[in-house]
Coordinates of C-alpha atoms in Angstrom, one line a residue:
Chain A
X1 CA 82.3 110.4 112.8
X2 CA 80.8 110.9 109.3
X3 CA 77.2 110.5 108.3
X4 CA 74.5 110.4 111.2
X5 CA 72.0 106.9 111.5
X6 CA 72.0 103.7 109.7
X7 CA 75.5 103.0 111.6
X8 CA 73.5 100.2 113.1
X9 CA 72.7 98.4 110.4
X10 CA 75.6 98.7 108.0
X11 CA 79.0 96.5 107.5
X12 CA 81.8 98.8 106.7
X13 CA 85.3 97.4 105.7
X14 CA 88.6 98.6 104.5
X15 CA 91.9 97.4 103.6
X16 CA 95.7 98.9 104.3
X17 CA 98.3 99.2 101.2
X18 CA 102.0 99.9 102.8
X19 CA 104.0 101.4 100.1
X20 CA 107.8 101.0 100.6
X21 CA 110.9 98.9 100.0
X22 CA 112.2 100.2 103.6
X23 CA 109.4 98.4 105.2
X24 CA 110.0 95.0 103.1
X25 CA 113.5 95.1 103.9
X26 CA 113.4 95.5 106.9
X27 CA 115.3 98.7 107.3
X28 CA 112.2 100.5 109.0
X29 CA 109.2 98.3 111.1
X30 CA 106.0 99.7 109.7
X31 CA 103.8 101.2 112.5
X32 CA 100.7 102.2 110.7
X33 CA 99.3 99.4 110.0
X34 CA 98.4 99.2 113.9
X35 CA 97.5 102.6 114.3
X36 CA 95.4 102.4 111.2
X37 CA 93.8 99.2 112.6
X38 CA 92.7 100.8 116.3
X39 CA 91.4 104.1 115.0
X40 CA 89.1 101.8 112.3
X41 CA 87.9 99.8 115.2
X42 CA 86.8 102.6 117.6
X43 CA 84.9 103.6 114.2
X44 CA 83.2 100.5 114.0
X45 CA 84.8 100.2 110.2
X46 CA 86.3 96.2 109.9
X47 CA 89.6 96.4 108.6
X48 CA 89.8 93.1 106.4
X49 CA 93.2 92.7 105.0
X50 CA 96.5 95.0 105.0
X51 CA 99.5 94.3 102.3
X52 CA 102.9 95.4 102.4
X53 CA 104.1 96.3 98.7
X54 CA 107.4 97.7 97.4
X55 CA 108.3 100.9 95.2
X56 CA 107.2 99.8 92.3
X57 CA 104.4 100.8 89.8
X58 CA 103.1 97.5 88.7
X59 CA 102.8 96.0 92.3
X60 CA 101.2 99.1 93.4
X61 CA 98.7 99.5 90.8
X62 CA 97.6 95.7 91.0
X63 CA 97.2 95.6 95.1
X64 CA 95.4 99.2 94.9
X65 CA 92.9 97.9 91.8
X66 CA 92.4 94.7 93.9
X67 CA 91.7 95.9 97.4
X68 CA 89.9 99.2 96.1
X69 CA 87.4 96.7 94.3
X70 CA 86.8 94.4 97.6
X71 CA 86.7 96.8 100.5
X72 CA 84.4 100.1 101.3
X73 CA 88.0 102.0 101.5
X74 CA 91.5 101.5 101.0
X75 CA 94.2 103.4 103.1
X76 CA 97.9 104.1 101.3
X77 CA 100.6 105.0 103.3
X78 CA 104.1 105.6 101.9
X79 CA 105.4 107.0 98.5
X80 CA 104.5 110.4 98.5
X81 CA 107.6 112.4 99.3
X82 CA 109.7 114.8 97.0
X83 CA 112.3 111.9 95.7
X84 CA 112.3 110.0 92.9
X85 CA 111.4 106.7 94.9
X86 CA 108.4 108.6 95.8
X87 CA 105.8 107.0 93.1
X88 CA 102.6 106.3 94.7
X89 CA 100.5 109.6 93.6
X90 CA 101.6 108.3 89.9
X91 CA 100.7 104.8 90.8
X92 CA 97.3 105.7 91.6
X93 CA 96.3 107.3 88.7
X94 CA 97.1 105.0 86.9
X95 CA 95.3 102.5 88.8
X96 CA 92.0 104.9 88.0
X97 CA 93.5 105.7 84.4
X98 CA 93.0 109.4 84.9
X99 CA 96.0 112.1 84.6
X100 CA 98.2 114.1 87.0
X101 CA 99.4 117.1 87.2
X102 CA 100.6 119.8 89.5
X103 CA 97.0 120.6 91.6
X104 CA 97.3 124.7 92.1
X105 CA 95.8 124.2 96.0
X106 CA 98.2 121.3 97.0
X107 CA 101.0 123.8 95.5
X108 CA 99.0 126.5 98.0
X109 CA 100.2 124.6 101.0
X110 CA 103.1 123.9 100.0
X111 CA 103.5 127.8 99.6
X112 CA 102.5 127.7 103.3
X113 CA 105.5 126.5 104.3
X114 CA 108.1 127.3 102.2
X115 CA 109.7 130.6 100.2
X116 CA 109.3 130.6 96.6
X117 CA 113.0 129.8 96.1
X118 CA 112.8 126.8 98.2
X119 CA 110.2 125.2 96.2
X120 CA 112.5 122.9 94.5
X121 CA 111.5 120.5 91.8
X122 CA 111.6 117.8 94.1
X123 CA 109.2 119.7 96.8
X124 CA 106.9 120.6 93.7
X125 CA 106.3 116.9 93.2
X126 CA 104.5 116.5 96.1
X127 CA 101.5 118.8 94.0
X128 CA 101.2 116.6 91.5
X129 CA 97.9 115.2 92.5
X130 CA 95.6 112.7 90.1
X131 CA 93.0 114.4 88.6
X132 CA 89.2 114.4 90.3
X133 CA 91.3 113.6 93.4
X134 CA 90.4 116.0 96.6
X135 CA 93.2 117.1 99.3
X136 CA 94.0 115.6 102.8
X137 CA 95.3 118.0 105.2
X138 CA 98.3 117.8 106.4
X139 CA 99.1 119.7 109.8
X140 CA 102.5 118.7 110.3
X141 CA 104.6 119.7 107.1
X142 CA 101.6 121.0 105.0
X143 CA 102.6 118.5 102.0
X144 CA 99.1 117.0 101.2
X145 CA 97.9 113.0 100.8
X146 CA 94.8 112.8 98.9
X147 CA 91.5 111.4 98.6
X148 CA 90.3 109.6 95.0
X149 CA 87.3 107.7 94.9
X150 CA 87.1 105.5 98.1
X151 CA 91.1 105.2 98.5
X152 CA 92.7 107.4 100.8
X153 CA 96.6 108.3 100.1
X154 CA 98.7 109.0 103.2
X155 CA 102.4 109.8 104.1
X156 CA 104.4 107.1 105.5
X157 CA 106.1 109.0 108.5
X158 CA 103.7 108.0 111.3
X159 CA 103.2 111.3 113.0
X160 CA 102.0 112.5 109.5
X161 CA 100.0 109.6 108.7
X162 CA 98.3 109.7 112.3
X163 CA 97.2 113.4 111.8
X164 CA 96.3 113.1 108.2
X165 CA 93.6 109.8 109.7
X166 CA 92.4 112.2 111.8
X167 CA 92.0 114.8 109.5
X168 CA 89.8 112.7 106.7
X169 CA 88.1 110.7 109.3
X170 CA 84.8 112.8 109.4
X171 CA 84.8 111.8 105.3
X172 CA 84.2 108.2 106.5
X173 CA 81.0 106.6 107.4
X174 CA 81.3 104.5 110.3
X175 CA 79.8 100.9 110.9
X176 CA 78.7 98.9 113.8
X177 CA 80.9 99.4 116.4
X178 CA 82.3 95.9 117.8
X179 CA 82.0 95.6 121.4
X180 CA 84.8 94.0 123.4
X181 CA 84.5 92.3 127.3
X182 CA 88.2 91.1 128.1
X183 CA 89.0 88.4 130.5
X184 CA 92.0 87.6 132.1
X185 CA 92.8 84.5 133.3
X186 CA 95.7 82.3 135.2
X187 CA 94.7 79.2 132.5
X188 CA 97.3 77.5 130.1
X189 CA 95.8 78.4 126.7
X190 CA 95.7 74.4 126.2
X191 CA 93.5 74.0 129.1
X192 CA 91.2 76.5 128.3
X193 CA 90.7 75.5 124.2
X194 CA 87.8 72.7 125.1
X195 CA 85.7 75.1 127.3
X196 CA 86.3 78.1 124.5
X197 CA 85.0 76.2 122.1
X198 CA 81.8 74.9 123.8
X199 CA 81.1 78.7 124.6
X200 CA 81.6 79.6 120.8
X201 CA 79.9 77.0 119.4
X202 CA 77.0 78.2 122.0
X203 CA 77.5 81.9 121.7
X204 CA 77.8 82.3 117.4
X205 CA 77.2 85.5 117.5
X206 CA 80.0 86.5 119.6
X207 CA 83.9 86.1 117.7
X208 CA 86.2 84.9 121.0
X209 CA 89.5 85.0 120.5
X210 CA 92.0 83.7 122.7
X211 CA 95.8 85.1 123.4
X212 CA 98.5 83.5 125.5
X213 CA 100.8 85.5 127.6
X214 CA 104.2 85.0 129.4
X215 CA 105.4 87.7 131.7
X216 CA 108.1 87.5 134.5
X217 CA 105.2 86.7 137.0
X218 CA 103.7 83.8 135.3
X219 CA 101.8 83.6 132.2
X220 CA 98.4 82.8 131.3
X221 CA 95.5 83.7 128.9
X222 CA 93.3 86.8 127.5
X223 CA 89.9 86.2 126.0
X224 CA 88.4 88.3 124.1
X225 CA 84.7 88.0 123.3
X226 CA 83.6 90.7 120.2
X227 CA 80.0 91.4 119.3
X228 CA 78.2 94.4 117.8
X229 CA 75.5 93.1 120.6
X230 CA 77.8 94.5 124.3
X231 CA 74.8 92.2 125.9
X232 CA 75.9 89.2 123.9
X233 CA 79.4 90.0 124.4
X234 CA 79.0 89.9 128.0
X235 CA 77.3 86.7 127.9
X236 CA 79.8 85.0 126.4
X237 CA 82.5 86.3 128.5
X238 CA 80.3 85.5 131.8
X239 CA 80.4 81.7 130.6
X240 CA 84.5 81.8 130.0
X241 CA 84.5 82.8 133.4
X242 CA 82.2 80.5 134.9
X243 CA 83.5 77.6 133.1
X244 CA 87.5 78.7 133.8
X245 CA 86.5 78.9 137.5
X246 CA 84.8 75.4 137.5
X247 CA 88.1 74.5 136.6
X248 CA 89.8 76.2 139.6
X249 CA 91.4 79.3 137.6
X250 CA 91.1 82.7 138.2
X251 CA 89.0 84.4 135.8
X252 CA 88.7 88.3 135.8
X253 CA 86.9 90.6 133.2
X254 CA 88.0 94.0 132.3
X255 CA 90.9 95.8 131.1
X256 CA 93.5 93.3 129.6
X257 CA 97.1 93.0 129.5
X258 CA 98.8 93.6 125.9
X259 CA 99.5 89.9 124.6
X260 CA 102.4 88.9 122.6
Chain B
X1 CA 123.0 78.9 105.1
X2 CA 121.6 76.4 103.2
X3 CA 123.1 75.4 99.9
X4 CA 126.7 75.9 99.1
X5 CA 127.4 77.5 96.0
X6 CA 125.4 79.3 93.1
X7 CA 124.2 82.1 95.7
X8 CA 126.1 84.9 93.5
X9 CA 123.6 84.0 90.8
X10 CA 120.3 83.5 92.1
X11 CA 117.1 85.9 93.0
X12 CA 115.5 84.3 95.8
X13 CA 112.1 85.9 96.8
X14 CA 109.7 85.5 99.5
X15 CA 106.3 86.7 100.8
X16 CA 105.2 87.1 104.8
X17 CA 101.2 85.8 105.3
X18 CA 100.6 87.0 109.1
X19 CA 97.2 85.3 109.9
X20 CA 95.1 86.8 112.9
X21 CA 91.9 89.0 113.8
X22 CA 94.0 90.4 116.7
X23 CA 96.3 92.5 114.1
X24 CA 93.5 93.5 111.9
X25 CA 91.5 94.7 115.0
X26 CA 94.6 96.8 116.3
X27 CA 94.4 94.6 119.6
X28 CA 97.9 93.3 118.9
X29 CA 100.8 95.4 117.1
X30 CA 102.4 93.2 114.5
X31 CA 105.9 92.4 115.1
X32 CA 106.8 89.4 113.0
X33 CA 107.1 91.2 109.5
X34 CA 110.1 93.4 110.4
X35 CA 111.9 90.5 112.1
X36 CA 111.5 88.1 109.2
X37 CA 112.2 91.0 106.9
X38 CA 115.7 91.9 108.8
X39 CA 116.3 88.1 108.7
X40 CA 115.8 87.3 105.4
X41 CA 117.7 90.5 104.2
X42 CA 121.0 88.8 105.7
X43 CA 120.2 85.7 103.6
X44 CA 120.1 87.8 100.4
X45 CA 116.1 86.5 100.2
X46 CA 114.3 89.3 99.1
X47 CA 110.8 89.7 100.7
X48 CA 108.8 90.9 98.2
X49 CA 104.8 91.1 99.6
X50 CA 103.9 91.1 103.2
X51 CA 99.7 90.6 104.1
X52 CA 97.7 90.5 107.1
X53 CA 94.6 88.8 106.6
X54 CA 91.5 87.4 109.1
X55 CA 90.9 84.1 111.0
X56 CA 89.1 83.2 108.2
X57 CA 89.6 79.8 106.1
X58 CA 88.6 81.1 102.7
X59 CA 90.9 84.1 102.9
X60 CA 93.9 82.0 104.2
X61 CA 93.6 79.9 101.6
X62 CA 93.2 82.7 98.5
X63 CA 96.6 84.2 99.9
X64 CA 98.2 81.1 100.6
X65 CA 97.8 80.0 97.0
X66 CA 98.3 83.6 95.8
X67 CA 101.7 84.1 97.3
X68 CA 103.3 80.5 97.4
X69 CA 102.5 80.0 93.3
X70 CA 104.6 83.7 92.9
X71 CA 107.5 83.6 94.8
X72 CA 110.1 81.4 96.2
X73 CA 109.3 80.9 99.7
X74 CA 106.1 81.8 101.7
X75 CA 106.4 82.2 105.7
X76 CA 103.2 81.8 107.7
X77 CA 102.6 83.3 111.3
X78 CA 99.9 82.6 113.5
X79 CA 97.0 80.5 113.8
X80 CA 98.9 77.1 115.1
X81 CA 97.8 77.2 118.6
X82 CA 95.4 74.9 121.2
X83 CA 91.9 77.0 120.5
X84 CA 89.2 77.2 117.9
X85 CA 90.4 80.3 116.2
X86 CA 93.7 78.9 115.2
X87 CA 92.8 77.1 112.0
X88 CA 96.3 77.6 110.0
X89 CA 97.0 74.2 109.8
X90 CA 93.5 73.1 108.1
X91 CA 94.1 76.1 105.6
X92 CA 97.2 75.0 104.5
X93 CA 96.0 71.4 104.1
X94 CA 93.3 72.8 102.0
X95 CA 95.2 75.3 99.9
X96 CA 97.8 72.2 99.4
X97 CA 94.6 69.9 98.8
X98 CA 96.4 67.1 101.4
X99 CA 94.4 65.6 104.3
X100 CA 95.4 66.4 107.9
X101 CA 95.5 64.4 110.9
X102 CA 97.7 64.0 114.7
X103 CA 101.1 63.1 113.6
X104 CA 102.8 61.0 116.1
X105 CA 106.3 63.0 115.4
X106 CA 104.8 66.2 116.6
X107 CA 102.7 64.4 119.5
X108 CA 106.1 63.1 120.5
X109 CA 107.1 66.8 121.1
X110 CA 104.4 67.8 122.9
X111 CA 104.8 65.1 125.2
X112 CA 108.6 66.5 126.1
X113 CA 106.3 69.1 127.7
X114 CA 103.2 67.9 128.8
X115 CA 102.6 65.0 131.3
X116 CA 100.0 62.3 129.3
X117 CA 97.1 63.9 131.8
X118 CA 97.8 67.3 130.2
X119 CA 97.5 66.2 127.0
X120 CA 93.9 67.9 126.3
X121 CA 91.8 67.4 122.9
X122 CA 93.2 71.4 122.9
X123 CA 96.8 70.5 122.7
X124 CA 96.7 67.8 120.7
X125 CA 95.1 69.8 117.9
X126 CA 98.7 71.0 117.9
X127 CA 99.9 67.7 116.8
X128 CA 97.5 67.8 113.2
X129 CA 99.7 68.2 110.4
X130 CA 99.0 68.4 106.7
X131 CA 100.1 65.2 105.1
X132 CA 104.0 65.6 103.4
X133 CA 104.6 68.3 105.8
X134 CA 108.0 68.3 107.6
X135 CA 108.1 69.6 111.1
X136 CA 110.1 72.9 112.3
X137 CA 111.9 72.8 115.9
X138 CA 110.1 75.0 118.2
X139 CA 112.9 75.2 121.2
X140 CA 110.4 77.6 123.4
X141 CA 107.5 75.3 123.8
X142 CA 107.8 72.4 121.6
X143 CA 104.6 72.5 119.8
X144 CA 106.1 72.4 116.5
X145 CA 105.4 74.4 113.3
X146 CA 105.9 72.8 109.7
X147 CA 107.2 73.2 106.2
X148 CA 104.9 71.9 103.3
X149 CA 106.7 72.3 99.9
X150 CA 107.8 76.3 99.9
X151 CA 105.3 77.1 102.6
X152 CA 107.0 77.4 106.0
X153 CA 104.4 77.7 108.9
X154 CA 105.0 79.3 112.4
X155 CA 103.8 80.4 115.0
X156 CA 102.3 84.1 116.0
X157 CA 104.3 84.7 119.7
X158 CA 107.0 86.4 118.3
X159 CA 109.5 84.9 120.5
X160 CA 108.4 81.6 119.4
X161 CA 108.5 82.5 115.5
X162 CA 112.0 84.1 116.3
X163 CA 113.3 80.4 117.1
X164 CA 111.3 78.7 114.5
X165 CA 113.0 81.1 112.2
X166 CA 116.3 80.6 113.3
X167 CA 115.4 76.4 113.4
X168 CA 114.5 76.2 109.6
X169 CA 117.0 78.7 108.0
X170 CA 119.4 76.0 107.1
X171 CA 116.6 75.0 104.7
X172 CA 116.6 78.0 103.2
X173 CA 119.0 79.0 99.6
X174 CA 120.2 82.1 100.2
X175 CA 120.5 84.6 97.3
X176 CA 122.6 87.4 96.5
X177 CA 122.8 89.6 99.2
X178 CA 122.4 93.2 98.7
X179 CA 125.2 95.2 100.0
X180 CA 124.2 98.8 102.1
X181 CA 125.8 102.0 102.0
X182 CA 124.1 104.5 104.2
X183 CA 124.7 108.5 103.8
X184 CA 123.2 110.7 107.0
X185 CA 122.8 114.2 105.9
X186 CA 121.5 117.3 107.6
X187 CA 119.6 118.4 104.3
X188 CA 116.0 118.2 103.7
X189 CA 114.8 115.8 101.7
X190 CA 113.1 118.1 99.6
X191 CA 116.6 119.6 98.5
X192 CA 118.1 116.1 98.1
X193 CA 115.5 115.4 95.5
X194 CA 116.9 116.7 92.6
X195 CA 120.4 115.4 93.5
X196 CA 119.6 111.9 93.9
X197 CA 117.2 111.7 90.8
X198 CA 120.5 112.6 89.1
X199 CA 123.0 110.1 91.0
X200 CA 120.1 107.4 90.5
X201 CA 119.9 107.9 87.0
X202 CA 123.4 107.2 86.5
X203 CA 123.8 104.2 88.9
X204 CA 121.1 101.9 87.7
X205 CA 122.5 99.0 89.2
X206 CA 121.6 100.8 92.7
X207 CA 118.5 101.2 94.8
X208 CA 118.6 104.8 96.2
X209 CA 116.0 105.1 98.8
X210 CA 115.3 108.3 100.5
X211 CA 114.2 108.7 104.6
X212 CA 113.4 112.0 105.9
X213 CA 114.2 111.7 109.8
X214 CA 112.9 114.3 112.6
X215 CA 114.7 114.6 115.9
X216 CA 114.7 116.7 118.8
X217 CA 118.5 117.8 117.9
X218 CA 117.0 118.9 114.0
X219 CA 115.8 116.9 111.1
X220 CA 117.8 115.3 107.8
X221 CA 117.8 112.9 105.5
X222 CA 119.2 109.4 105.5
X223 CA 120.2 108.1 102.3
X224 CA 120.4 103.7 101.4
X225 CA 122.4 102.9 98.6
X226 CA 121.7 99.0 97.7
X227 CA 123.2 96.5 95.0
X228 CA 124.5 93.5 94.9
X229 CA 128.0 94.7 93.8
X230 CA 129.4 97.0 97.2
X231 CA 131.4 98.4 94.9
X232 CA 128.5 99.9 92.7
X233 CA 126.8 100.8 96.3
X234 CA 129.7 102.5 97.5
X235 CA 130.3 104.6 94.0
X236 CA 126.4 105.9 94.2
X237 CA 127.1 106.9 97.7
X238 CA 130.3 108.8 96.8
X239 CA 128.3 110.7 94.2
X240 CA 125.5 111.4 96.8
X241 CA 128.2 112.4 99.6
X242 CA 129.9 114.7 97.0
X243 CA 126.5 116.4 95.7
X244 CA 125.2 116.9 99.0
X245 CA 128.6 118.6 100.3
X246 CA 128.5 120.6 97.0
X247 CA 125.1 122.2 98.4
X248 CA 126.8 123.5 101.7
X249 CA 124.9 120.1 103.4
X250 CA 126.9 117.5 105.8
X251 CA 126.6 113.9 104.5
X252 CA 128.6 111.1 106.2
X253 CA 128.6 107.2 105.0
X254 CA 128.5 105.4 107.9
X255 CA 125.3 103.6 110.5
X256 CA 122.4 105.5 109.8
X257 CA 119.8 106.3 112.6
X258 CA 116.4 104.8 112.6
X259 CA 114.0 106.7 110.2
X260 CA 110.4 107.1 111.3

C-alpha cells in the first residue's frame, strides 16, 4: 500500500465529496461513501467527513477547498461524464485556480474505446483535464479520472468508481490500521450502557462503539472495540465480555452481524 | 403538508447531518440520506447538502451551526441512544448555547416501554433534552427525538428514523414541488450530450439530468426533466424525445429504471 515504512507512526485522514443532484433528490441512493469508507479503513486511512453537494460550481468549489485544506486526501465521485450537467472537472480547475483543456493522453484513452467518428463533442468533454493533473485509470469504460494535488476525482457510477479507487490506491500512503474486535451480545443496549461507559473510561486508547440490532430472532447489541493496538482492543473487549456475562447475558467475540 | 397556502411561491431548503463513526469506518452503510431525500422531494423541500461527521462534539457543533444557519431545515440522524458514544443531544445544546437536562415528558415516554427497575442511567440518558426543544414521537421504541429551532434530531436506526420523519412532517412547511418527467432511451450518454445541451439551453427553467445505465439486456440513458411547472418539464422532455428519435434512437416518456 504505497510507501513502505512509517505507517505505524502517522495519522492519515480523508474526506469524500459526492457530487450530484440525483443523490440529493432521492432518485439515486449513494453507494460510494460506504465503499470508499471500507476501502480506506483497510488502508489505515481515517475517513473524517463525507459531504453530498449538488451540480453547482460554487457549491462544489467551496466544499473542495474546505475539505482538501483540512484532510490528507479528498476523494470526489460524480460529475465527470459527457453531458452538460457534468461540471466537476471545471469546478476542480476553478478551485485550484488552474486552466483546463483537452488532454492528449485522456483523449488517447477515449480512442481505445471509440472510433474517431464516435468522438462526439460530448465524449471529448471527458478528455478535458485541469492542467497539472495526472490521470486515474478507468478499466471499465476508459474515460479517466484524475488526481490534482491531494484531490482524487472519480466517476459516480459505483462499478467505475470502485475500479478507479483500486487503480489509484498505490498512490496513497497508508496509516495506522485500526484493529477491530467485535462482540455480539443478547444484551439490550440500555442495559449495556453503564458497563460500557466503565470499560471505556478504563481503556482510553480504545474507541468503543455500541450498535443495537433488531432481528426476527430477537434483539441485541454489537460492541466494536477499535484501536491501533490489537492487544488494547482485545483487552477492552475481554472486559466488556466479562461485564456482560456478569449480568447474565451472552457475549461472544468474533464476526458480528450487520447492524441497522 | 403543514401550513396551507403559499407553497407555490416559496423555496424551502434543507440539509441532512448524519452523525456516527460507524458510517465513516465503513461498518454501517448509511440508508437515511436517501430516505430523507425522497421524502423531502415529495414535500417540495429541496435537500441542498448532506454531511456525515464522526461522534466528536466539536465536529458536530461546527456542522450543526453551519447548516442550520444556511438552510430552512436541518435534519440530523444518529447519536441519541443510551450509550457513552451517543453525544448528539449534548452537541445540539452546545450549538444553541442552551442547557440540557432530564425532560419529564421524555422520561414519561420511556416509562411507557420500561418498568421503573429497567430505567437504568443509560436509558435515562435518552430523556436528556436541550431546554426549549419539543419532542418528536418515536412509535417504534418510544425514546423520543426532538426539535430545537429549525433542527430536527432523529435516531440513526433507519426504521426508527423513518417513523420519526413521518411523525414530524406535519410541522414542516412544504414548498414548490418539482414535477418530474423521465425519458428512457437506448442512446449512449456520449451521443446524447449534444442534443441534451441544446434542449437545456432552450429550456432554462427545467433542470435536465442525464444518467447512464448498464444492464444485462444492454445499456442506455435515463433523462430526468425537473421543473416546478409540469408543462415546462413535459415540453423539455418532448424536445429530448424528438431529438433522440431524430438520431434513430428509441426514447420513451414514463417510469424510468433505477440508474447506477
